[in-house]
Coordinates of C-alpha atoms (C1' of nucleotides) in Angstrom, one line a residue:
Chain A
X1 CA 16.3 9.4 13.1
X2 CA 15.8 6.4 10.9
X3 CA 12.2 5.2 10.4
X4 CA 11.1 1.9 9.1
X5 CA 8.4 0.9 6.6
X6 CA 6.7 -2.0 5.0
X7 CA 5.9 -1.7 1.3
X8 CA 3.7 -4.0 -0.6
X9 CA 4.2 -5.0 -4.2
X10 CA 2.4 -7.5 -6.3
X11 CA 5.1 -9.9 -7.6
X12 CA 3.2 -10.1 -10.9
X13 CA 3.9 -6.4 -11.3
X14 CA 7.2 -5.9 -9.6
X15 CA 8.8 -8.7 -7.5
X16 CA 11.9 -8.4 -5.3
X17 CA 13.8 -10.2 -8.1
X18 CA 12.6 -7.6 -10.6
X19 CA 14.1 -4.9 -8.4
X20 CA 17.3 -6.8 -8.0
X21 CA 17.6 -7.1 -11.8
X22 CA 17.2 -3.3 -12.1
X23 CA 20.2 -0.9 -12.2
X24 CA 21.5 -0.4 -8.7
X25 CA 18.7 -2.7 -7.5
X26 CA 16.7 0.5 -7.4
X27 CA 13.2 1.3 -8.8
X28 CA 10.8 4.2 -8.5
X29 CA 7.8 3.2 -6.4
X30 CA 5.3 4.3 -8.9
X31 CA 1.6 3.7 -9.0
X32 CA 0.6 4.5 -5.4
X33 CA -2.9 6.1 -5.6
X34 CA -3.8 6.3 -2.0
X35 CA -3.4 9.5 -0.1
X36 CA -2.2 8.1 3.2
X37 CA 0.4 6.0 1.5
X38 CA 1.5 9.0 -0.7
X39 CA 1.8 11.1 2.4
X40 CA 4.2 8.6 4.0
X41 CA 6.4 8.9 1.0
X42 CA 6.0 12.6 0.5
X43 CA 6.2 13.8 4.1
X44 CA 7.7 11.2 6.4
X45 CA 10.3 9.1 4.5
X46 CA 14.0 9.9 4.5
X47 CA 16.8 8.5 2.5
X48 CA 18.2 5.5 4.3
X49 CA 15.0 4.5 6.0
X50 CA 14.5 0.8 6.3
X51 CA 12.0 -1.0 4.1
X52 CA 10.5 -4.4 4.4
X53 CA 9.7 -5.6 0.9
X54 CA 6.3 -7.5 0.9
X55 CA 4.7 -9.6 -1.8
X56 CA 0.9 -9.2 -1.8
X57 CA -1.9 -10.7 -3.9
X58 CA 0.0 -13.9 -4.6
X59 CA 0.2 -17.5 -3.5
X60 CA 2.3 -16.9 -0.4
X61 CA 2.1 -13.3 0.8
X62 CA 4.9 -12.3 3.0
X63 CA 8.1 -10.4 3.6
X64 CA 10.7 -11.3 1.0
X65 CA 13.5 -8.8 1.2
X66 CA 15.1 -5.8 3.0
X67 CA 15.3 -2.5 1.2
X68 CA 16.0 1.2 1.8
X69 CA 14.5 4.5 0.8
X70 CA 16.9 5.6 -1.9
X71 CA 15.7 9.1 -2.9
X72 CA 13.9 12.2 -1.8
X73 CA 10.3 12.4 -2.9
X74 CA 9.5 13.5 -6.4
X75 CA 6.5 13.5 -8.7
X76 CA 5.3 10.1 -10.0
X77 CA 5.8 10.4 -13.8
X78 CA 3.1 7.8 -14.5
X79 CA 0.4 10.2 -13.4
X80 CA 1.0 12.3 -16.6
X81 CA 1.4 9.3 -18.9
X82 CA -1.9 8.9 -20.8
X83 CA -0.9 5.3 -21.7
X84 CA -0.2 4.3 -18.2
X85 CA -2.9 2.6 -16.0
X86 CA -1.8 5.0 -13.3
X87 CA -2.6 8.1 -15.4
X88 CA -4.5 10.7 -13.5
X89 CA -6.3 13.3 -15.6
X90 CA -6.9 15.5 -12.6
X91 CA -3.3 15.9 -11.8
X92 CA -1.5 19.0 -13.1
X93 CA 2.3 19.3 -13.8
X94 CA 2.4 22.5 -11.8
X95 CA 0.8 20.8 -8.9
X96 CA 1.4 17.0 -9.1
X97 CA -1.0 15.0 -7.0
X98 CA 1.2 11.8 -6.7
X99 CA 4.6 11.6 -5.2
X100 CA 7.0 8.6 -5.0
X101 CA 10.5 7.7 -3.7
X102 CA 13.1 5.3 -5.1
X103 CA 13.5 2.0 -3.3
X104 CA 16.7 0.0 -3.3
X105 CA 16.6 -3.6 -2.4
X106 CA 19.6 -4.5 -0.2
X107 CA 19.1 -8.2 0.1
X108 CA 16.6 -10.9 -0.7
X109 CA 15.5 -13.0 2.2
X110 CA 13.4 -16.1 2.7
X111 CA 9.7 -15.6 2.5
X112 CA 8.6 -14.7 6.0
X113 CA 4.9 -15.5 5.2
X114 CA 1.7 -14.3 6.9
X115 CA 1.0 -17.4 9.0
X116 CA 4.5 -17.2 10.5
X117 CA 4.2 -13.5 11.1
X118 CA 0.8 -14.0 12.9
X119 CA 2.3 -16.8 15.1
X120 CA 4.6 -14.3 16.9
X121 CA 3.0 -12.7 19.9
X122 CA 5.5 -9.8 19.7
X123 CA 4.2 -9.0 16.2
X124 CA 0.5 -8.9 17.0
X125 CA 0.2 -5.2 16.5
X126 CA 2.2 -5.0 13.3
X127 CA 0.0 -2.8 11.1
X128 CA 0.0 -5.1 8.1
X129 CA -1.4 -7.9 10.3
X130 CA -4.4 -5.9 11.3
X131 CA -7.7 -7.1 10.0
X132 CA -8.9 -5.2 7.0
X133 CA -5.6 -3.5 6.4
X134 CA -5.2 -2.5 2.8
X135 CA -2.7 0.2 3.0
X136 CA 0.2 -0.5 0.7
X137 CA 2.7 1.4 2.7
X138 CA 2.7 1.2 6.5
X139 CA 5.1 2.3 9.2
X140 CA 7.0 -0.3 11.2
X141 CA 8.0 0.3 14.8
X142 CA 11.7 -0.1 15.6
X143 CA 11.0 -3.0 18.0
X144 CA 9.2 -4.8 15.2
X145 CA 12.0 -4.1 12.8
X146 CA 14.5 -5.6 15.1
X147 CA 12.4 -8.8 15.6
X148 CA 11.7 -9.1 11.9
X149 CA 15.4 -8.6 10.9
X150 CA 16.3 -11.5 13.2
X151 CA 13.5 -13.7 11.9
X152 CA 14.5 -13.0 8.3
X153 CA 18.1 -14.0 9.0
X154 CA 17.5 -17.0 11.2
X155 CA 14.7 -19.2 9.9
Chain B
dG1 C1' -14.4 -16.4 -7.2
dC2 C1' -15.8 -14.8 -2.7
dC3 C1' -16.2 -11.3 0.5
dA4 C1' -14.8 -8.2 4.3
dA5 C1' -13.0 -3.9 4.9
dC6 C1' -11.9 0.2 3.5
dG7 C1' -11.5 4.6 0.3
dT8 C1' -13.7 7.7 -3.0
dT9 C1' -17.4 9.9 -5.3
dG10 C1' -21.2 12.7 -5.7
dG11 C1' -26.0 14.0 -4.7
dC12 C1' -28.4 16.5 -1.4
Chain C
dG1 C1' -21.3 17.6 6.3
dC2 C1' -23.8 13.3 5.6
dC3 C1' -24.2 9.0 3.6
dA4 C1' -25.4 5.6 0.0
dA5 C1' -23.4 3.7 -3.9
dC6 C1' -19.6 2.2 -6.0
dG7 C1' -14.7 0.7 -6.6
dT8 C1' -10.5 -1.5 -4.9
dT9 C1' -7.6 -4.3 -2.1
dG10 C1' -6.0 -8.6 -0.7
dG11 C1' -6.3 -12.9 1.9
dC12 C1' -8.4 -17.1 1.4

DNA sequence: GCCAACGTTGGC
DNA sequence: GCCAACGTTGGC
């Protein structure tokens, strides 16, 4: 059973174009330091799950690409790298605290931006549109995925 | 830069 | 376990 997700990335850190420029258009989703988001990657994601690639903390936040989960979960190497901003001194190699998956971008889309998302009644309860939502990874219901796929293809 | 909303920390 | 203080996220 395929599941669907929305994953936020700051384009200043890693944009959809950055991922497309990487080998196999695939990157490890490192740097997540929120337990709920980690648990989605560690416990719920499966290879092949659909991913909406979302740009946050930028001029025009919105969905900018379609991606897929491209690996099983594995430990985020940046947690052990003292030079990384994501270093976690409390994490031990025998028992890593932070887990990630690889994400492969399948295609770049137009920017389906927040105001347009909010304008659709059928998307009202999309998690990312909820007030105060800060979670960088959120589940997307199949019915929302279908609507969003169409919107991304047909402006 | 502002600020609402949320998560984490740590004293008790 | 409670909760105040603090830190972070992220749209605007």
